[in-house]
Short mmCIF file of C-alpha atoms in Angstrom, two decimals:
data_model
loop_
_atom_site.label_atom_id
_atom_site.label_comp_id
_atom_site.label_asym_id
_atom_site.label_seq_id
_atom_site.Cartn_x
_atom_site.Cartn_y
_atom_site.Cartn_z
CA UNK Q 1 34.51 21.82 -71.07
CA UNK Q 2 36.66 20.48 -67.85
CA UNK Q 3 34.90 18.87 -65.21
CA UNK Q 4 35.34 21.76 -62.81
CA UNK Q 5 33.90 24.37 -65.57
CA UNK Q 6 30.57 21.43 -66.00
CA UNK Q 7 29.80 21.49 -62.27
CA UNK Q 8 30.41 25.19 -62.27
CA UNK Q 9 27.96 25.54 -65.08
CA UNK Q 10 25.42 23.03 -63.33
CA UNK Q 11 25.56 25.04 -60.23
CA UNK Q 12 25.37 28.31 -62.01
CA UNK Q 13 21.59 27.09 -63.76
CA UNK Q 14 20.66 25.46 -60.49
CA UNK Q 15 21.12 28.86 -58.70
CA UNK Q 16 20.64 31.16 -61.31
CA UNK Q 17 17.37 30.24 -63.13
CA UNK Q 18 15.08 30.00 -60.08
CA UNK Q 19 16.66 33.69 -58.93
CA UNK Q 20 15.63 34.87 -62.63
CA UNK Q 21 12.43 33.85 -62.91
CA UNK Q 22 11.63 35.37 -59.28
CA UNK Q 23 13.23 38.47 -60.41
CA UNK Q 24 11.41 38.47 -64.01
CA UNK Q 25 8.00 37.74 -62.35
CA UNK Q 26 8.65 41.21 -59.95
CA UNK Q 27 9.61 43.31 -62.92
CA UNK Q 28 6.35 42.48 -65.23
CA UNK Q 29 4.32 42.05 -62.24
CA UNK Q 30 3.59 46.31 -62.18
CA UNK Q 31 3.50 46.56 -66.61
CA UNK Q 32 0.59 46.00 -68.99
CA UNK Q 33 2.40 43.74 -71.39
CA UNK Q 34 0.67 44.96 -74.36
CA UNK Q 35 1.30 48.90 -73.28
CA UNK Q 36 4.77 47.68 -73.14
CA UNK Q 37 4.49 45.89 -76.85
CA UNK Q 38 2.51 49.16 -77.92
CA UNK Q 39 5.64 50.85 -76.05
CA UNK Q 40 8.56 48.89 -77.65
CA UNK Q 41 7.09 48.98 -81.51
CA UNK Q 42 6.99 52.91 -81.31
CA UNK Q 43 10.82 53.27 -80.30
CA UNK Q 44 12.79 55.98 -82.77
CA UNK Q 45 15.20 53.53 -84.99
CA UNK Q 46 17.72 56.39 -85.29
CA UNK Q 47 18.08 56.81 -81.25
CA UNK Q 48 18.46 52.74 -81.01
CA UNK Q 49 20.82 52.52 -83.86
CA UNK Q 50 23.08 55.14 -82.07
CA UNK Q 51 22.68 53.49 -78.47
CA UNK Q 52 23.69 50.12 -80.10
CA UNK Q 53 27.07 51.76 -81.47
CA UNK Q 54 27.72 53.22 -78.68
CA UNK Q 55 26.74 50.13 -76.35
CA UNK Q 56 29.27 48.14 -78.78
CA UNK Q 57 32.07 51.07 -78.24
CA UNK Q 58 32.09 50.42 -74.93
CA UNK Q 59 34.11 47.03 -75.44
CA UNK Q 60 36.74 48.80 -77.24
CA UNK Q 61 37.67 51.28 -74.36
CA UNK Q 62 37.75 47.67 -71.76
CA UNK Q 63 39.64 46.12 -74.43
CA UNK Q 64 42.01 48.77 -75.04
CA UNK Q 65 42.38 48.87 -70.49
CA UNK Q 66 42.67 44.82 -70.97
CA UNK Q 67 45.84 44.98 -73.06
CA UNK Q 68 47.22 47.36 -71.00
CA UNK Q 69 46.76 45.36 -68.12
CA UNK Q 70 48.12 42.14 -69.92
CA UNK Q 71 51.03 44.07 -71.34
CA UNK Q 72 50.61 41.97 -74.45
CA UNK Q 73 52.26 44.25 -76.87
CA UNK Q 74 52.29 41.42 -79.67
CA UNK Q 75 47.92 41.39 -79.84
CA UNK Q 76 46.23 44.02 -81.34
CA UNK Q 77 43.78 46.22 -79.48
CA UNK Q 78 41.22 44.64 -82.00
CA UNK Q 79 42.48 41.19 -81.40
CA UNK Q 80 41.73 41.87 -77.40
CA UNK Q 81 38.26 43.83 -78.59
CA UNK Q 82 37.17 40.42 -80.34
CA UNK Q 83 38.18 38.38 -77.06
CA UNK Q 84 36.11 40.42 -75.09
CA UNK Q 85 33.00 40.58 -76.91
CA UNK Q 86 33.56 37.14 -77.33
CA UNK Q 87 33.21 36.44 -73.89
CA UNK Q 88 30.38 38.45 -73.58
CA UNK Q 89 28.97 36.24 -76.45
CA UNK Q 90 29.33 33.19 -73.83
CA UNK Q 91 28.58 34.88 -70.84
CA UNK Q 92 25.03 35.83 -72.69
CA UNK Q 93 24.48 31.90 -73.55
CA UNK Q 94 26.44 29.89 -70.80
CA UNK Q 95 26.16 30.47 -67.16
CA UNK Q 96 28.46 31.61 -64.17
CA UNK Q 97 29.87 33.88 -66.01
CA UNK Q 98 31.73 31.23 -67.89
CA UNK Q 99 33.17 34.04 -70.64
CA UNK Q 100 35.28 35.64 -68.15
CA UNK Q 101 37.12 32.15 -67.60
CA UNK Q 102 37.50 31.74 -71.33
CA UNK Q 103 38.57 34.54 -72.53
CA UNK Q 104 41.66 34.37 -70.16
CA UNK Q 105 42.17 30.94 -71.61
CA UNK Q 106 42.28 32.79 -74.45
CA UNK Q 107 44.77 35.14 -73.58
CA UNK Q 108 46.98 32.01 -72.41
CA UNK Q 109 46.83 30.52 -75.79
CA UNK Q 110 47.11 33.40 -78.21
CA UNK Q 111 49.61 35.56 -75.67
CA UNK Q 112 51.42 32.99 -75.13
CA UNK Q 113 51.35 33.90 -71.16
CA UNK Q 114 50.90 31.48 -68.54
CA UNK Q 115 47.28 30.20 -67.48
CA UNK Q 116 47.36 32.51 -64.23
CA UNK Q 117 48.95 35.01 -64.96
CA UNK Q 118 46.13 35.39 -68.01
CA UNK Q 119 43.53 35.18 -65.03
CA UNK Q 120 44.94 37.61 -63.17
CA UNK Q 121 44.42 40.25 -66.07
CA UNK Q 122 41.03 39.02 -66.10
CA UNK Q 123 40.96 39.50 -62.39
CA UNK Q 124 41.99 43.34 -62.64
CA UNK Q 125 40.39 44.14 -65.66
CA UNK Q 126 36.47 43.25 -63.92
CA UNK Q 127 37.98 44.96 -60.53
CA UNK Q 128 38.32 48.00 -62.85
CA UNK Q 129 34.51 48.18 -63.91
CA UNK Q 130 33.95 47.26 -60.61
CA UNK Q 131 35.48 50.62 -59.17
CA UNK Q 132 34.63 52.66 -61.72
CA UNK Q 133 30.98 51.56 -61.00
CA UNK Q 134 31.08 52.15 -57.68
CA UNK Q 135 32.34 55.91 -58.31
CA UNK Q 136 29.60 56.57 -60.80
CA UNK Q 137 26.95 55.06 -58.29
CA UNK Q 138 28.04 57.18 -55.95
CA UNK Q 139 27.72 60.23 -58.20
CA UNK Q 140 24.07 59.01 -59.84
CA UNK Q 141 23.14 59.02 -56.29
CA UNK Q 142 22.72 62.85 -55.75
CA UNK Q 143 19.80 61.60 -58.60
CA UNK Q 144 17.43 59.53 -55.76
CA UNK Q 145 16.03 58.87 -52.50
CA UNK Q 146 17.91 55.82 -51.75
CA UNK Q 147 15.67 52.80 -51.52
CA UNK Q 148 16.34 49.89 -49.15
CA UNK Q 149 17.83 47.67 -52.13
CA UNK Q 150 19.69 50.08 -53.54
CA UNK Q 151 21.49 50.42 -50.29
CA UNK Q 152 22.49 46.70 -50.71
CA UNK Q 153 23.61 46.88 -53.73
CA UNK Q 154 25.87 49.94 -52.50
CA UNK Q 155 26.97 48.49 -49.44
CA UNK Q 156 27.97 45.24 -51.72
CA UNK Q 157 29.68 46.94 -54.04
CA UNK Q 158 31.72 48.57 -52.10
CA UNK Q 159 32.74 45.09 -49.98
CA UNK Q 160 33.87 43.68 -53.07
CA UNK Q 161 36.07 46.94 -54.18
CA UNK Q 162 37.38 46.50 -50.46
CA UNK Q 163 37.91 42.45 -50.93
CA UNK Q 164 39.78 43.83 -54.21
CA UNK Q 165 42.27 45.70 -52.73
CA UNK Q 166 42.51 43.14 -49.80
CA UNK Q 167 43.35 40.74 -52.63
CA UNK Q 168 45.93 43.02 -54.21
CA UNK Q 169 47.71 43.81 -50.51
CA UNK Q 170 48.02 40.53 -49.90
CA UNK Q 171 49.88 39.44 -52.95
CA UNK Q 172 52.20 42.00 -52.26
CA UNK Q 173 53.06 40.69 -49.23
CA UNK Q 174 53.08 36.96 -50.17
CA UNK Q 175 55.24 37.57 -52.95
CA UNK Q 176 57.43 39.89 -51.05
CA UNK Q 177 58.19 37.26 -48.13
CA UNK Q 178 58.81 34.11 -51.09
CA UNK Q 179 60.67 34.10 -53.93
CA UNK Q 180 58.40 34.62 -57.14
CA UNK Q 181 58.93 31.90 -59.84
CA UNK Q 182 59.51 29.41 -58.11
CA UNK Q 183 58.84 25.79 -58.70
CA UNK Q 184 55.24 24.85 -57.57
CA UNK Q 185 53.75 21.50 -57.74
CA UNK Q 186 50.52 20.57 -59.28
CA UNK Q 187 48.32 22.23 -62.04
CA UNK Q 188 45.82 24.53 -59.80
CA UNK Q 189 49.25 25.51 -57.38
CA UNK Q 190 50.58 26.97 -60.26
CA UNK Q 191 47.51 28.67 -61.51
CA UNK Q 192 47.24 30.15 -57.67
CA UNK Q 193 50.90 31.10 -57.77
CA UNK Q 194 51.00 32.86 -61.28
CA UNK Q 195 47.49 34.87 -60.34
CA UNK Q 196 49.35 35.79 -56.97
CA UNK Q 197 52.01 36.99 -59.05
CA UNK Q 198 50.17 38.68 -61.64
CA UNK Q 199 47.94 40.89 -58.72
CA UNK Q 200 51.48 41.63 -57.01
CA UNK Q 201 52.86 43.17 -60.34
CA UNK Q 202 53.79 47.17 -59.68
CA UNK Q 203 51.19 49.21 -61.30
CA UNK Q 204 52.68 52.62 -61.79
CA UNK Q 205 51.17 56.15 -61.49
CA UNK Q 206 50.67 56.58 -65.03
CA UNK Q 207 48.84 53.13 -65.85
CA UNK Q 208 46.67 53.40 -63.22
CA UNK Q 209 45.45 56.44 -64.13
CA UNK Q 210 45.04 55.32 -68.16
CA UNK Q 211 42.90 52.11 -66.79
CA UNK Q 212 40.97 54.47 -64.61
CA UNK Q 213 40.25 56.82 -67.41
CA UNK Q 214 39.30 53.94 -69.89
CA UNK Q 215 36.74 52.43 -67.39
CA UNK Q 216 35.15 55.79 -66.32
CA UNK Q 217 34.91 56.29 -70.39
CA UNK Q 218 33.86 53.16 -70.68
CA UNK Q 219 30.65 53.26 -68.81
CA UNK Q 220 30.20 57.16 -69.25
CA UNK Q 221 29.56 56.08 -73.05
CA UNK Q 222 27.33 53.25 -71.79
CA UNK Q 223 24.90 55.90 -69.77
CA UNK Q 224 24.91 57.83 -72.99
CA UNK Q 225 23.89 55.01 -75.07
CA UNK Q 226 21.05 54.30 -72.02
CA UNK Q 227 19.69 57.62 -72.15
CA UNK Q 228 20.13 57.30 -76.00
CA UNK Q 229 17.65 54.01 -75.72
CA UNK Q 230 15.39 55.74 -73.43
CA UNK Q 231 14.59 58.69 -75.22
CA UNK Q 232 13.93 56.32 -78.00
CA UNK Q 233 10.50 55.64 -76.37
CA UNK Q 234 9.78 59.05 -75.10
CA UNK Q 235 11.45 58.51 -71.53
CA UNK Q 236 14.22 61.87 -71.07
CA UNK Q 237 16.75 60.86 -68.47
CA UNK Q 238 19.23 63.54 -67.49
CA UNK Q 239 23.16 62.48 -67.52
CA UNK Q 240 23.30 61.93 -63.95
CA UNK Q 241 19.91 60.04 -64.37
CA UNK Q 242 21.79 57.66 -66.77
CA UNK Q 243 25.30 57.80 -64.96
CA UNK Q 244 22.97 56.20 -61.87
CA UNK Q 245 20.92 53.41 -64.07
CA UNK Q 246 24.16 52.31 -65.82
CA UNK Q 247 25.98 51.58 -62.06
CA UNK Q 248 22.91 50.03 -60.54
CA UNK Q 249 22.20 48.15 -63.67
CA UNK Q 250 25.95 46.63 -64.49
CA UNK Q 251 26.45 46.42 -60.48
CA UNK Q 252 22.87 44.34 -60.49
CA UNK Q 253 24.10 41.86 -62.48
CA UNK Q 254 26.26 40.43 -60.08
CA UNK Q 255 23.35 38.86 -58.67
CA UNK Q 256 23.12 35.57 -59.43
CA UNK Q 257 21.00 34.57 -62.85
CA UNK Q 258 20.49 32.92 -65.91
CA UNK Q 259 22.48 33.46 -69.04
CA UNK Q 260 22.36 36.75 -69.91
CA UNK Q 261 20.92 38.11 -67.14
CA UNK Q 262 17.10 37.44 -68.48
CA UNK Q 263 14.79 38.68 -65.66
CA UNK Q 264 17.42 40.07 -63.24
CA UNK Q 265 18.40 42.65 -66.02
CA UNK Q 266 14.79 43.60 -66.15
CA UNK Q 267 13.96 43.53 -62.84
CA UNK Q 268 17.18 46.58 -62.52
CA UNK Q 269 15.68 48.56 -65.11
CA UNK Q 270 12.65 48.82 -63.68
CA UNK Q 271 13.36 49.51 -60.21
CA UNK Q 272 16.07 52.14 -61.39
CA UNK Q 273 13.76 53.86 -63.75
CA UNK Q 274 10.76 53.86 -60.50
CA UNK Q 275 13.39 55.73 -58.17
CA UNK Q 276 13.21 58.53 -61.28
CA UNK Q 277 9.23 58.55 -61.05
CA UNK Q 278 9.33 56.43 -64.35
CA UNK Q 279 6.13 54.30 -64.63
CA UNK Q 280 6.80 50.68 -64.37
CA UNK Q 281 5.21 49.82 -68.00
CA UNK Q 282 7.56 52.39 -69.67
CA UNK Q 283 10.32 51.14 -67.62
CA UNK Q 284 10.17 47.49 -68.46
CA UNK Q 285 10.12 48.36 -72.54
CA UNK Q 286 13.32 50.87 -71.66
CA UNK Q 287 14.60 47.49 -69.87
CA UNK Q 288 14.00 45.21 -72.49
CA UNK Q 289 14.84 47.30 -75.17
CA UNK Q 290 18.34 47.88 -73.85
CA UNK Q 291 18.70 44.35 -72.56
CA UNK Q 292 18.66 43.81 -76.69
CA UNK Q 293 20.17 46.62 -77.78
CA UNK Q 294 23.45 44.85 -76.34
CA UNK Q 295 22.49 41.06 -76.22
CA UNK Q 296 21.77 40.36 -79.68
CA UNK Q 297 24.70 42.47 -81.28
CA UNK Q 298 27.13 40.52 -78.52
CA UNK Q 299 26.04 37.79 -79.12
CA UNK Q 300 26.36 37.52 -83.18
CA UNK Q 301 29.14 39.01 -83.25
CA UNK Q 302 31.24 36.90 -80.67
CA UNK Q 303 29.39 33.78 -81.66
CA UNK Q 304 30.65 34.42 -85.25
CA UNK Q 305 34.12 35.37 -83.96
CA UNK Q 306 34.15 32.51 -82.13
CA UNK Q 307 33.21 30.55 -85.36
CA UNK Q 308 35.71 31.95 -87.57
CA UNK Q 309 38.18 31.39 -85.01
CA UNK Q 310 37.41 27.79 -84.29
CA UNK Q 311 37.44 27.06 -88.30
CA UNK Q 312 40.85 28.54 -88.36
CA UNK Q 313 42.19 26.79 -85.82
CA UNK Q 314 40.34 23.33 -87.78
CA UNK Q 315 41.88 24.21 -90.80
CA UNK Q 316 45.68 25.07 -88.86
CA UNK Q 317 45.31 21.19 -87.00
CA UNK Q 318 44.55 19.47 -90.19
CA UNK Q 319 47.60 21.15 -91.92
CA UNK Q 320 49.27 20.58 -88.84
CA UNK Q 321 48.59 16.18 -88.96
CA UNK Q 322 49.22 16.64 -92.87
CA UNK Q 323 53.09 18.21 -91.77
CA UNK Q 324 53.55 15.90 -89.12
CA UNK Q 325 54.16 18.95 -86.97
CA UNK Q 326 51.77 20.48 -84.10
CA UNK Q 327 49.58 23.17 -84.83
CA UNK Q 328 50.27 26.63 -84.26
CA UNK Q 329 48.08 27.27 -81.11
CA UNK Q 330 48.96 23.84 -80.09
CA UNK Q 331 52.46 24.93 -79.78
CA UNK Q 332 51.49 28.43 -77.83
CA UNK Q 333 49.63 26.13 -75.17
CA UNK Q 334 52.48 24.06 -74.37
CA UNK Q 335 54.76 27.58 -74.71
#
């Protein structure tokens, strides 16, 4: 890890583990921790199993919109499905959201596309799900009373869809006023230019619209799979009720935390589910049952995608000093 990504990481735990543990200790402060035990042992197997596939499908619609973005014709949708649930793998077990970083690191070495122009895919890809969230909160809304930090969270959102677009405008104007590709000094400049470039790109009618449609499917099958884990302990939430604890919940997380959101993710279930009448002990069993129903299947299965792939690239280096000649992926870095 660079020296920039430690002291990221450092500052991510120094901010984010005090804010979890505040945020844990308010959503088991309400529950009777062995009604919730009593709660979680009783859930239906064949509702979880089903919320867990569907929970896990969800990657393949934002890795599917991530390809499109990237416009990297020569991956597979499967190859960009692994680099994402990858990245959630890290992002579950590292902190400030350290996956995100990685996987376009990712996209620089196995795309073969340059190191900012892979994190400005990144870049558009979150500002997606961060739209598409917004929309859906907006529409779960007509569900509730608004609460006071529910209004934050709205009023947030919808700065950072705004700082978004402000992002995008701008790049179209920077690039339009210099010449794109040219020469740019130092390692960060160019990483700076290339995102520039990347948010400047023309998006066209018809993409737009298919990255749209993949992130509203996206997280329409993630409410299903929430309602799916909810009814799995006896708690019925209507589709708008899970269309509105899918956008507060994957909108919540942008508050700072621990790895994998431990405490703040609880904290969101339970204060979505008490805006639907939901008492607080059922809540925090929905919470942490669909905190796992996600967490442990991401993280497996990245962490052994991430294995396989580092023992491939292990076994391509050593055949690469026996040759004489680079490795493969050493090659695509210095493409």
């Amino acid at each position: 890890m660079s020296f920039l990504g430690r002291h990221r990481a450092l500052a991510g735990l120094a901010v984010g583990v005090p804010v979890s543990l505040v945020f844990l200790w308010l959503a088991v402060r309400d529950a009777n921790l062995d009604e919730v035990w009593e709660t979680l042992r009783g859930a239906d197997a064949a509702d979880v199993a089903l919320g867990v596939a569907l929970l896990l499908a969800v990657y393949l619609a934002q890795a599917a919109r991530w390809r499109s973005i990237a416009g990297a014709r020569t991956l597979s949708t499967l190859r960009f499905y692994e680099m994402v649930v990858s990245a959630v793998a890290c992002n579950n077990v590292l902190p400030a959201r350290l996956g995100d970083v990685l996987r376009a690191r990712w996209l620089n070495v196995h795309g073969r596309m340059p190191a900012g122009r892979a994190l400005g895919t990144v870049v558009l890809d979150r500002g997606c799900d961060l739209a598409a969230l917004v929309g859906l909160l907006a529409v779960g809304l007509l569900a509730v009373t608004a609460a006071g930090w529910l209004v934050r969270i709205v009023l947030a959102s919808a700065l950072a869809v705004g700082l978004l677009v402000g992002a995008v405008v701008f790049a179209r104007l920077y690039t339009a006023r210099r010449a794109r590709g040219r020469h740019a000094r130092g390692l960060v400049r160019r990483i700076a230019r290339d995102v520039v470039e990347q948010l400047a790109e023309p998006i066209g009618r018809r993409r737009l619209l298919l990255w749209a449609g993949l992130s509203v499917l996206a997280w329409t099958v993630w409410a299903t799979g929430a309602v799916l884990v909810a009814r799995s302990l006896g708690i019925e939430l209507s589709p708008l009720e899970g269309v509105f604890v899918a956008a507060v919940m994957n909108l919540g997380v942008a508050i700072p935390s621990s790895p994998g959101f431990v405490g703040t993710y609880e904290w969101l279930g339970v204060a979505s589910l008490g805006l639907l009448d939901v008492p607080a002990t059922d809540a925090l069993a929905f919470a942490i049952l669909l905190h796992a129903a996600w967490y442990v299947p991401t993280t497996l299965g990245g962490g052994a995608a991430l294995a396989v792939r580092g023992a491939g690239r292990l076994r391509a280096a050593r055949r690469g000093d026996a040759s004489g000649e680079p490795a493969a992926d050493e090659r695509a870095e210095h493409a």
